Backbone as numpy.savetxt, mean C-alpha at the origin, in Angstrom:
# Nx Ny Nz CAx CAy CAz Cx Cy Cz
-16.90 -12.05 16.22 -16.25 -10.82 15.79 -16.91 -9.63 16.46
-16.08 -8.73 16.98 -16.65 -7.52 17.56 -16.72 -6.42 16.50
-17.29 -5.28 16.89 -17.53 -4.19 15.94 -16.22 -3.66 15.36
-15.22 -3.49 16.23 -13.93 -2.96 15.74 -13.30 -3.91 14.73
-13.39 -5.19 15.01 -12.83 -6.18 14.09 -13.55 -6.12 12.74
-14.88 -6.01 12.77 -15.64 -5.89 11.53 -15.18 -4.68 10.73
-15.03 -3.56 11.42 -14.60 -2.32 10.73 -13.24 -2.51 10.07
-12.31 -3.10 10.81 -10.96 -3.31 10.25 -11.03 -4.21 9.03
-11.80 -5.29 9.11 -11.90 -6.21 7.98 -12.54 -5.52 6.78
-13.61 -4.74 7.01 -14.25 -4.03 5.90 -13.30 -3.01 5.28
-12.62 -2.25 6.13 -11.69 -1.24 5.61 -10.58 -1.89 4.78
-9.99 -2.95 5.32 -8.91 -3.63 4.59 -9.42 -4.25 3.29
-10.61 -4.87 3.36 -11.16 -5.51 2.16 -11.44 -4.48 1.07
-12.12 -3.39 1.45 -12.47 -2.39 0.43 -11.24 -1.61 -0.04
-10.23 -1.47 0.79 -8.97 -0.86 0.34 -8.32 -1.74 -0.72
-8.35 -3.05 -0.51 -7.79 -3.98 -1.51 -8.62 -3.94 -2.80
-9.94 -3.94 -2.66 -10.80 -3.87 -3.86 -10.52 -2.58 -4.62
-10.41 -1.46 -3.90 -10.09 -0.19 -4.54 -8.74 -0.24 -5.24
-7.77 -0.88 -4.60 -6.45 -1.02 -5.20 -6.48 -1.84 -6.47
-7.23 -2.95 -6.43 -7.35 -3.78 -7.64 -8.07 -3.02 -8.75
-9.10 -2.25 -8.41 -9.82 -1.45 -9.42 -8.87 -0.42 -10.04
-8.07 0.24 -9.19 -7.12 1.23 -9.71 -6.09 0.58 -10.63
-5.60 -0.60 -10.23 -4.64 -1.31 -11.08 -5.28 -1.70 -12.40
-6.53 -2.16 -12.36 -7.24 -2.54 -13.58 -7.38 -1.34 -14.50
-7.75 -0.20 -13.94 -7.88 1.02 -14.74 -6.52 1.42 -15.32
-5.46 1.27 -14.54 -4.12 1.65 -14.99 -3.62 0.71 -16.08
-3.87 -0.59 -15.91 -3.43 -1.57 -16.90 -4.13 -1.32 -18.23
-5.41 -1.01 -18.18 -6.18 -0.76 -19.40 -6.03 0.68 -19.88
-5.13 1.42 -19.24 -4.80 2.80 -19.60 -6.01 3.71 -19.62
-7.03 3.34 -18.83 -8.17 4.24 -18.64 -7.72 5.37 -17.73
-6.94 5.00 -16.71 -6.32 5.99 -15.85 -4.82 5.84 -16.01
-4.15 6.86 -16.36 -2.71 6.80 -16.57 -1.97 7.00 -15.25
-1.04 6.10 -14.92 -0.24 6.30 -13.72 0.57 7.59 -13.77
0.90 8.05 -14.97 1.68 9.28 -15.09 0.86 10.50 -14.63
-0.43 10.48 -14.93 -1.25 11.61 -14.48 -1.57 11.46 -13.01
-1.80 10.23 -12.57 -2.00 9.93 -11.17 -3.17 10.61 -10.50
-3.32 10.30 -9.24 -4.40 10.88 -8.45 -3.84 11.62 -7.24
-2.55 11.85 -7.22 -1.91 12.44 -6.05 -2.27 13.92 -5.92
-2.99 14.23 -4.85 -3.38 15.62 -4.61 -2.17 16.49 -4.30
-1.20 15.92 -3.57 0.00 16.68 -3.21 0.72 17.14 -4.48
0.88 16.22 -5.43 1.58 16.57 -6.66 0.78 17.56 -7.51
-0.54 17.37 -7.55 -1.36 18.28 -8.34 -1.36 19.69 -7.75
-1.35 19.79 -6.44 -1.40 21.10 -5.78 -0.04 21.78 -5.74
1.00 20.99 -5.38 2.33 21.60 -5.15 3.30 21.38 -6.31
3.03 20.37 -7.14 3.97 20.01 -8.19 5.10 19.13 -7.67
5.05 18.80 -6.37 6.08 17.96 -5.74 5.47 16.59 -5.46
6.16 15.51 -5.85 5.61 14.18 -5.58 5.58 13.88 -4.08
4.61 13.07 -3.68 4.50 12.66 -2.28 5.29 11.36 -2.07
5.42 10.90 -0.82 6.19 9.66 -0.59 5.61 8.43 -1.28
4.33 8.44 -1.60 3.75 7.24 -2.22 3.64 7.36 -3.74
4.05 8.48 -4.30 4.03 8.60 -5.77 4.90 7.51 -6.38
4.42 6.92 -7.45 5.13 5.84 -8.12 4.71 4.47 -7.63
3.83 4.41 -6.63 3.41 3.11 -6.09 2.65 2.28 -7.12
1.78 2.91 -7.89 1.04 2.16 -8.92 2.00 1.57 -9.94
2.94 2.39 -10.41 3.92 1.89 -11.39 4.79 0.80 -10.77
5.07 0.92 -9.48 5.85 -0.10 -8.78 5.11 -1.43 -8.73
3.83 -1.37 -8.37 3.04 -2.61 -8.29 2.89 -3.23 -9.68
2.63 -2.39 -10.69 2.50 -2.91 -12.05 3.82 -3.55 -12.51
4.95 -2.95 -12.17 6.25 -3.53 -12.52 6.45 -4.88 -11.83
6.05 -4.98 -10.58 6.16 -6.26 -9.87 5.30 -7.32 -10.54
4.11 -6.93 -10.96 3.21 -7.89 -11.60 3.76 -8.34 -12.96
4.65 -7.52 -13.54 5.29 -7.89 -14.81 6.62 -8.60 -14.57
6.94 -8.88 -13.30 8.18 -9.59 -12.97 9.43 -8.73 -13.07
9.29 -7.42 -12.80 10.43 -6.50 -12.89 10.68 -5.87 -11.52
11.29 -6.61 -10.58 11.47 -6.08 -9.23 12.41 -4.88 -9.14
13.44 -4.85 -9.97 14.37 -3.70 -9.92 13.66 -2.43 -10.35
12.86 -2.55 -11.42 12.08 -1.41 -11.89 11.06 -0.98 -10.84
10.45 -1.97 -10.19 9.48 -1.69 -9.13 10.15 -0.93 -7.99
11.36 -1.35 -7.62 12.08 -0.67 -6.54 12.38 0.77 -6.93
12.75 0.98 -8.20 13.03 2.34 -8.66 11.79 3.22 -8.54
10.64 2.72 -8.99 9.42 3.54 -8.94 9.04 3.88 -7.51
9.00 2.88 -6.66 8.72 3.14 -5.24 8.82 1.83 -4.46
9.73 1.75 -3.50 9.88 0.51 -2.71 8.61 0.13 -1.95
7.74 1.10 -1.70 6.48 0.78 -1.01 5.61 -0.16 -1.83
5.85 -0.26 -3.12 5.08 -1.14 -3.98 5.16 -2.60 -3.53
6.31 -2.99 -2.97 6.46 -4.37 -2.48 5.49 -4.63 -1.33
5.41 -3.67 -0.43 4.51 -3.80 0.73 3.05 -3.78 0.26
2.75 -2.87 -0.66 1.37 -2.73 -1.14 0.90 -4.00 -1.83
1.72 -4.53 -2.76 1.30 -5.73 -3.49 1.17 -6.92 -2.55
2.12 -7.07 -1.63 2.03 -8.17 -0.66 0.75 -8.06 0.15
0.44 -6.86 0.59 -0.79 -6.64 1.37 -2.03 -6.94 0.52
-2.02 -6.48 -0.73 -3.19 -6.70 -1.60 -3.42 -8.17 -1.90
-2.37 -8.97 -1.89 -2.51 -10.40 -2.13 -2.93 -11.13 -0.86
-2.26 -10.82 0.24 -2.48 -11.59 1.47 -3.78 -11.24 2.21
-4.13 -9.98 2.28 -5.27 -9.58 3.12 -6.59 -10.22 2.68
-6.96 -10.19 1.38 -8.23 -10.84 1.01 -8.23 -12.34 1.32
-7.09 -12.99 1.08 -7.00 -14.43 1.37 -7.14 -14.66 2.87
-6.48 -13.81 3.65 -6.51 -13.94 5.11 -7.92 -13.70 5.65
-8.63 -12.73 5.08 -10.00 -12.46 5.52 -10.89 -13.66 5.23
-10.80 -14.19 4.03 -11.62 -15.36 3.66 -11.29 -16.54 4.57
-10.00 -16.74 4.83 -9.57 -17.83 5.71 -10.17 -17.66 7.11
-10.12 -16.44 7.63 -10.69 -16.18 8.96 -12.19 -16.42 8.98
-12.88 -16.04 7.91 -14.33 -16.23 7.86 -14.66 -17.72 7.81
-13.95 -18.45 6.96 -14.22 -19.89 6.83 -13.92 -20.63 8.13
-12.78 -20.31 8.73 -12.38 -21.02 9.95 -12.94 -20.39 11.23
-13.72 -19.29 11.03 -14.32 -18.58 12.17 -13.24 -18.20 13.20
-12.17 -17.61 12.67 -11.07 -17.15 13.50 -10.92 -15.64 13.34
-10.04 -15.07 14.10 -9.75 -13.64 13.97 -8.24 -13.39 13.98
-7.52 -14.24 13.26 -6.06 -14.16 13.25 -5.57 -12.86 12.59
-6.25 -12.39 11.56 -5.85 -11.14 10.92 -6.03 -9.98 11.90
-7.11 -10.00 12.65 -7.36 -8.93 13.61 -6.29 -8.95 14.71
-5.92 -10.12 15.18 -4.86 -10.22 16.18 -3.53 -9.72 15.61
-3.25 -10.08 14.37 -2.04 -9.59 13.71 -2.07 -8.07 13.62
-3.23 -7.53 13.22 -3.39 -6.08 13.12 -3.13 -5.41 14.47
-3.69 -5.96 15.53 -3.49 -5.39 16.87 -2.03 -5.42 17.28
-1.34 -6.53 16.96 0.09 -6.63 17.28 0.89 -5.58 16.51
0.58 -5.41 15.22 1.28 -4.42 14.42 0.98 -3.00 14.91
-0.28 -2.78 15.29 -0.68 -1.47 15.80 0.11 -1.11 17.07
0.26 -2.06 17.97 1.02 -1.78 19.20 2.51 -1.68 18.91
2.97 -2.43 17.92 4.40 -2.39 17.55 4.79 -1.02 16.99
3.96 -0.48 16.10 4.34 0.80 15.47 4.19 1.98 16.43
3.63 1.75 17.60 3.55 2.82 18.59 4.84 2.94 19.41
5.75 2.00 19.20 7.04 2.07 19.89 7.95 3.05 19.17
8.61 3.86 19.97 9.52 4.87 19.42 10.61 4.23 18.57
11.09 3.06 19.01 12.17 2.38 18.28 11.71 1.87 16.92
10.42 1.82 16.69 9.89 1.38 15.40 9.43 2.58 14.57
8.64 3.48 15.19 8.06 4.54 14.35 9.09 5.59 13.92
10.12 5.85 14.71 11.11 6.84 14.27 11.89 6.36 13.04
12.42 5.11 13.02 13.07 4.65 11.78 12.10 4.56 10.60
10.83 4.20 10.89 9.85 4.12 9.81 9.60 5.50 9.20
9.47 6.51 10.07 9.29 7.88 9.57 10.51 8.32 8.77
11.71 7.97 9.26 12.94 8.32 8.54 12.96 7.67 7.15
12.54 6.41 7.06 12.49 5.73 5.76 11.50 6.41 4.81
10.36 6.82 5.35 9.36 7.52 4.51 9.95 8.84 4.00
10.65 9.56 4.86 11.25 10.83 4.45 12.33 10.61 3.39
13.16 9.58 3.61 14.20 9.26 2.62 13.56 8.92 1.28
12.49 8.12 1.31 11.79 7.76 0.08 11.18 8.99 -0.58
10.66 9.89 0.25 10.07 11.12 -0.28 11.13 11.97 -1.00
12.30 12.12 -0.37 13.39 12.89 -0.98 13.81 12.22 -2.29
13.88 10.90 -2.28 14.26 10.17 -3.50 13.20 10.39 -4.59
11.93 10.38 -4.23 10.86 10.65 -5.20 11.00 12.04 -5.79
11.34 13.00 -4.95 11.52 14.38 -5.44 12.72 14.44 -6.39
13.82 13.76 -6.00 15.01 13.77 -6.85 14.75 13.09 -8.19
13.87 12.06 -8.21 13.55 11.35 -9.46 12.52 12.11 -10.28
11.91 13.13 -9.69 10.86 13.92 -10.35 9.70 13.02 -10.81
9.23 12.18 -9.89 8.10 11.30 -10.25 6.86 12.09 -10.53
């Protein structure tokens, strides 16, 4: 493993750990998803494109995909990432491979294509407008 690969694995691992900690706090109602941690919403009063993601992930974990989609479609991507990445990292460590890093590099080069990033930006904007209309 090179230094860049180590950094990516650490960042992804600790992002997942942080996500699980946030979900644990939200489930135990220590941190309320309604109050949230969104700086954009606290400063402007307007929800950001990722507002509702915690409620979306919690809805998915309760087996409510329609409700999850309503809160924020990004929740599907977030939960899938939170499940797969730690398993993938452990698999790479055990098998002494770097398949996750190669996947990351492929995705990184893919999203640099105009034909990918422009529709992705459009989807984020559409989701943001929908979040504003829902008053999340």
